[in-house]
Amino acid sequence: MAVTLPEPVRELVDGKNFATVATLDADGGPQTSVIWVGLDDGDLVFSATEDRLKVRNLRRDPRASVSITDAENPYRHTQLRGTVTITPDPDKTLPKTLSHKYLGKDYPEEGPEVERVIVRLRVDRIAGNVR
C-alpha cells in the first residue's frame, strides 16, 4: 500500500539533496548508486540508462530503498522503501528536468543510442529523522 510523503520528506526530495538507491544484485547482495531524485504525482522518480546495473537489478527484483540526506544538515535524513516501475523516456525529459534542479542548466546532449528510462518508486515505508 503506497503512503503519502509527509511535507518534511517532500522538502528533502525537492531540495538539491543527492540520494542513494539500493537494489539487489542477482546473488542477493546489495548494490548502491548515487542519484538525482524528483517527485512526480507523489512518487519518487529518477532517471537512468537502460544499460545500468541498477536498472537490470530492478527489472529482476523491483524492490528498492532510497536514502536522502539533507546537504545542509546531515542529521536530517529519510529512507524510502517500496517497489519500482520502469518506463521508457525516449525524449529524455526527466534528466533535463533534474539537471535544471541540481545544476541549473541543460543536461548534456546524449546520442540516440542512449536509452533513458524513468524509474518510479511507489513508497510503502518511510523511516528516518526529518524533523
mmCIF file of C-alpha atoms in Angstrom:
data_model
loop_
_atom_site.group_PDB
_atom_site.id
_atom_site.type_symbol
_atom_site.label_atom_id
_atom_site.label_comp_id
_atom_site.label_asym_id
_atom_site.label_seq_id
_atom_site.Cartn_x
_atom_site.Cartn_y
_atom_site.Cartn_z
ATOM 1 C CA MET A 1 0.000 0.000 0.000
ATOM 2 C CA ALA A 2 1.528 3.307 -1.089
ATOM 3 C CA VAL A 3 1.951 6.021 1.522
ATOM 4 C CA THR A 4 1.701 9.776 1.097
ATOM 5 C CA LEU A 5 5.009 11.522 1.629
ATOM 6 C CA PRO A 6 4.850 13.964 4.549
ATOM 7 C CA GLU A 7 5.914 17.561 3.894
ATOM 8 C CA PRO A 8 9.390 17.241 5.554
ATOM 9 C CA VAL A 9 10.179 14.263 3.303
ATOM 10 C CA ARG A 10 8.895 16.121 0.238
ATOM 11 C CA GLU A 11 11.205 19.015 1.178
ATOM 12 C CA LEU A 12 14.211 16.655 1.203
ATOM 13 C CA VAL A 13 13.255 15.268 -2.207
ATOM 14 C CA ASP A 14 12.593 18.736 -3.633
ATOM 15 C CA GLY A 15 15.926 20.097 -2.366
ATOM 16 C CA LYS A 16 19.286 19.725 -4.096
ATOM 17 C CA ASN A 17 19.987 16.661 -1.973
ATOM 18 C CA PHE A 18 21.668 13.662 -3.528
ATOM 19 C CA ALA A 19 20.092 10.289 -2.869
ATOM 20 C CA THR A 20 21.380 6.738 -2.807
ATOM 21 C CA VAL A 21 19.330 3.902 -4.252
ATOM 22 C CA ALA A 22 19.920 0.359 -3.035
ATOM 23 C CA THR A 23 18.999 -2.593 -5.234
ATOM 24 C CA LEU A 24 19.704 -6.313 -5.064
ATOM 25 C CA ASP A 25 22.282 -7.983 -7.281
ATOM 26 C CA ALA A 26 21.497 -11.386 -8.817
ATOM 27 C CA ASP A 27 23.350 -13.097 -5.948
ATOM 28 C CA GLY A 28 21.244 -11.216 -3.373
ATOM 29 C CA GLY A 29 23.996 -8.796 -2.412
ATOM 30 C CA PRO A 30 23.360 -5.060 -2.121
ATOM 31 C CA GLN A 31 24.236 -2.600 -4.878
ATOM 32 C CA THR A 32 24.054 1.170 -4.383
ATOM 33 C CA SER A 33 24.143 4.156 -6.707
ATOM 34 C CA VAL A 34 24.080 7.897 -6.055
ATOM 35 C CA ILE A 35 21.218 9.509 -7.974
ATOM 36 C CA TRP A 36 19.324 12.725 -8.580
ATOM 37 C CA VAL A 37 15.682 12.488 -7.495
ATOM 38 C CA GLY A 38 12.422 14.293 -8.026
ATOM 39 C CA LEU A 39 8.726 13.952 -7.342
ATOM 40 C CA ASP A 40 6.038 13.162 -9.860
ATOM 41 C CA ASP A 41 2.436 12.680 -8.817
ATOM 42 C CA GLY A 42 3.530 11.802 -5.265
ATOM 43 C CA ASP A 43 6.094 9.204 -6.362
ATOM 44 C CA LEU A 44 9.859 9.500 -6.164
ATOM 45 C CA VAL A 45 11.407 9.373 -9.651
ATOM 46 C CA PHE A 46 14.897 9.169 -11.057
ATOM 47 C CA SER A 47 16.451 8.762 -14.473
ATOM 48 C CA ALA A 48 18.821 6.028 -15.572
ATOM 49 C CA THR A 49 20.130 4.485 -18.744
ATOM 50 C CA GLU A 50 18.845 1.084 -19.740
ATOM 51 C CA ASP A 51 22.308 -0.495 -19.524
ATOM 52 C CA ARG A 52 22.933 0.397 -15.851
ATOM 53 C CA LEU A 53 23.257 -2.347 -13.240
ATOM 54 C CA LYS A 54 20.601 -0.726 -11.044
ATOM 55 C CA VAL A 55 18.091 -0.961 -13.906
ATOM 56 C CA ARG A 56 18.940 -4.606 -14.589
ATOM 57 C CA ASN A 57 18.614 -5.347 -10.866
ATOM 58 C CA LEU A 58 15.261 -3.549 -10.630
ATOM 59 C CA ARG A 59 13.886 -5.320 -13.689
ATOM 60 C CA ARG A 60 14.678 -8.625 -11.977
ATOM 61 C CA ASP A 61 13.524 -7.551 -8.484
ATOM 62 C CA PRO A 62 11.584 -4.259 -8.271
ATOM 63 C CA ARG A 63 12.172 -3.719 -4.540
ATOM 64 C CA ALA A 64 14.319 -0.694 -3.727
ATOM 65 C CA SER A 65 15.359 1.568 -0.898
ATOM 66 C CA VAL A 66 16.303 5.209 -1.415
ATOM 67 C CA SER A 67 18.139 7.209 1.257
ATOM 68 C CA ILE A 68 18.235 11.004 1.138
ATOM 69 C CA THR A 69 20.348 13.175 3.443
ATOM 70 C CA ASP A 70 19.894 16.921 3.795
ATOM 71 C CA ALA A 71 23.001 18.564 2.297
ATOM 72 C CA GLU A 72 22.731 21.416 4.829
ATOM 73 C CA ASN A 73 22.031 19.251 7.901
ATOM 74 C CA PRO A 74 23.151 15.612 7.627
ATOM 75 C CA TYR A 75 21.247 14.735 10.798
ATOM 76 C CA ARG A 76 18.068 15.248 8.747
ATOM 77 C CA HIS A 77 17.522 12.239 6.528
ATOM 78 C CA THR A 78 14.954 9.788 5.271
ATOM 79 C CA GLN A 79 14.777 6.307 3.836
ATOM 80 C CA LEU A 80 12.022 5.410 1.398
ATOM 81 C CA ARG A 81 11.272 1.787 0.579
ATOM 82 C CA GLY A 82 8.950 0.357 -1.994
ATOM 83 C CA THR A 83 8.695 -1.127 -5.444
ATOM 84 C CA VAL A 84 9.504 0.469 -8.761
ATOM 85 C CA THR A 85 8.104 0.596 -12.229
ATOM 86 C CA ILE A 86 10.353 1.390 -15.166
ATOM 87 C CA THR A 87 9.128 3.220 -18.258
ATOM 88 C CA PRO A 88 10.932 4.455 -21.360
ATOM 89 C CA ASP A 89 11.894 8.122 -21.547
ATOM 90 C CA PRO A 90 12.610 8.483 -25.289
ATOM 91 C CA ASP A 91 12.542 12.290 -25.151
ATOM 92 C CA LYS A 92 14.889 12.262 -22.135
ATOM 93 C CA THR A 93 12.670 14.720 -20.296
ATOM 94 C CA LEU A 94 13.452 13.626 -16.739
ATOM 95 C CA PRO A 95 17.240 14.097 -16.904
ATOM 96 C CA LYS A 96 16.643 17.560 -18.364
ATOM 97 C CA THR A 97 14.303 18.472 -15.500
ATOM 98 C CA LEU A 98 16.621 17.069 -12.838
ATOM 99 C CA SER A 99 19.671 18.756 -14.380
ATOM 100 C CA HIS A 100 17.968 22.126 -14.021
ATOM 101 C CA LYS A 101 17.134 21.309 -10.395
ATOM 102 C CA TYR A 102 20.643 20.164 -9.440
ATOM 103 C CA LEU A 103 22.898 22.104 -11.828
ATOM 104 C CA GLY A 104 20.750 24.993 -13.037
ATOM 105 C CA LYS A 105 21.438 24.187 -16.680
ATOM 106 C CA ASP A 106 20.602 21.803 -19.514
ATOM 107 C CA TYR A 107 21.690 18.180 -19.308
ATOM 108 C CA PRO A 108 24.478 17.355 -21.799
ATOM 109 C CA GLU A 109 23.172 16.009 -25.080
ATOM 110 C CA GLU A 110 23.171 12.241 -25.425
ATOM 111 C CA GLY A 111 23.216 10.347 -28.671
ATOM 112 C CA PRO A 112 20.180 8.435 -29.916
ATOM 113 C CA GLU A 113 21.853 5.168 -28.917
ATOM 114 C CA VAL A 114 21.471 6.097 -25.224
ATOM 115 C CA GLU A 115 18.201 4.639 -23.956
ATOM 116 C CA ARG A 116 16.829 6.549 -20.957
ATOM 117 C CA VAL A 117 14.220 5.219 -18.565
ATOM 118 C CA ILE A 118 12.219 6.718 -15.716
ATOM 119 C CA VAL A 119 12.320 4.730 -12.511
ATOM 120 C CA ARG A 120 9.271 5.442 -10.335
ATOM 121 C CA LEU A 121 9.321 4.337 -6.691
ATOM 122 C CA ARG A 122 5.931 3.697 -5.129
ATOM 123 C CA VAL A 123 6.779 4.271 -1.478
ATOM 124 C CA ASP A 124 5.272 1.882 1.065
ATOM 125 C CA ARG A 125 7.566 2.568 4.012
ATOM 126 C CA ILE A 126 9.252 5.713 5.356
ATOM 127 C CA ALA A 127 11.936 5.902 8.049
ATOM 128 C CA GLY A 128 14.474 8.470 9.180
ATOM 129 C CA ASN A 129 14.784 11.735 11.041
ATOM 130 C CA VAL A 130 13.148 14.594 9.150
ATOM 131 C CA ARG A 131 12.130 16.972 11.902
#
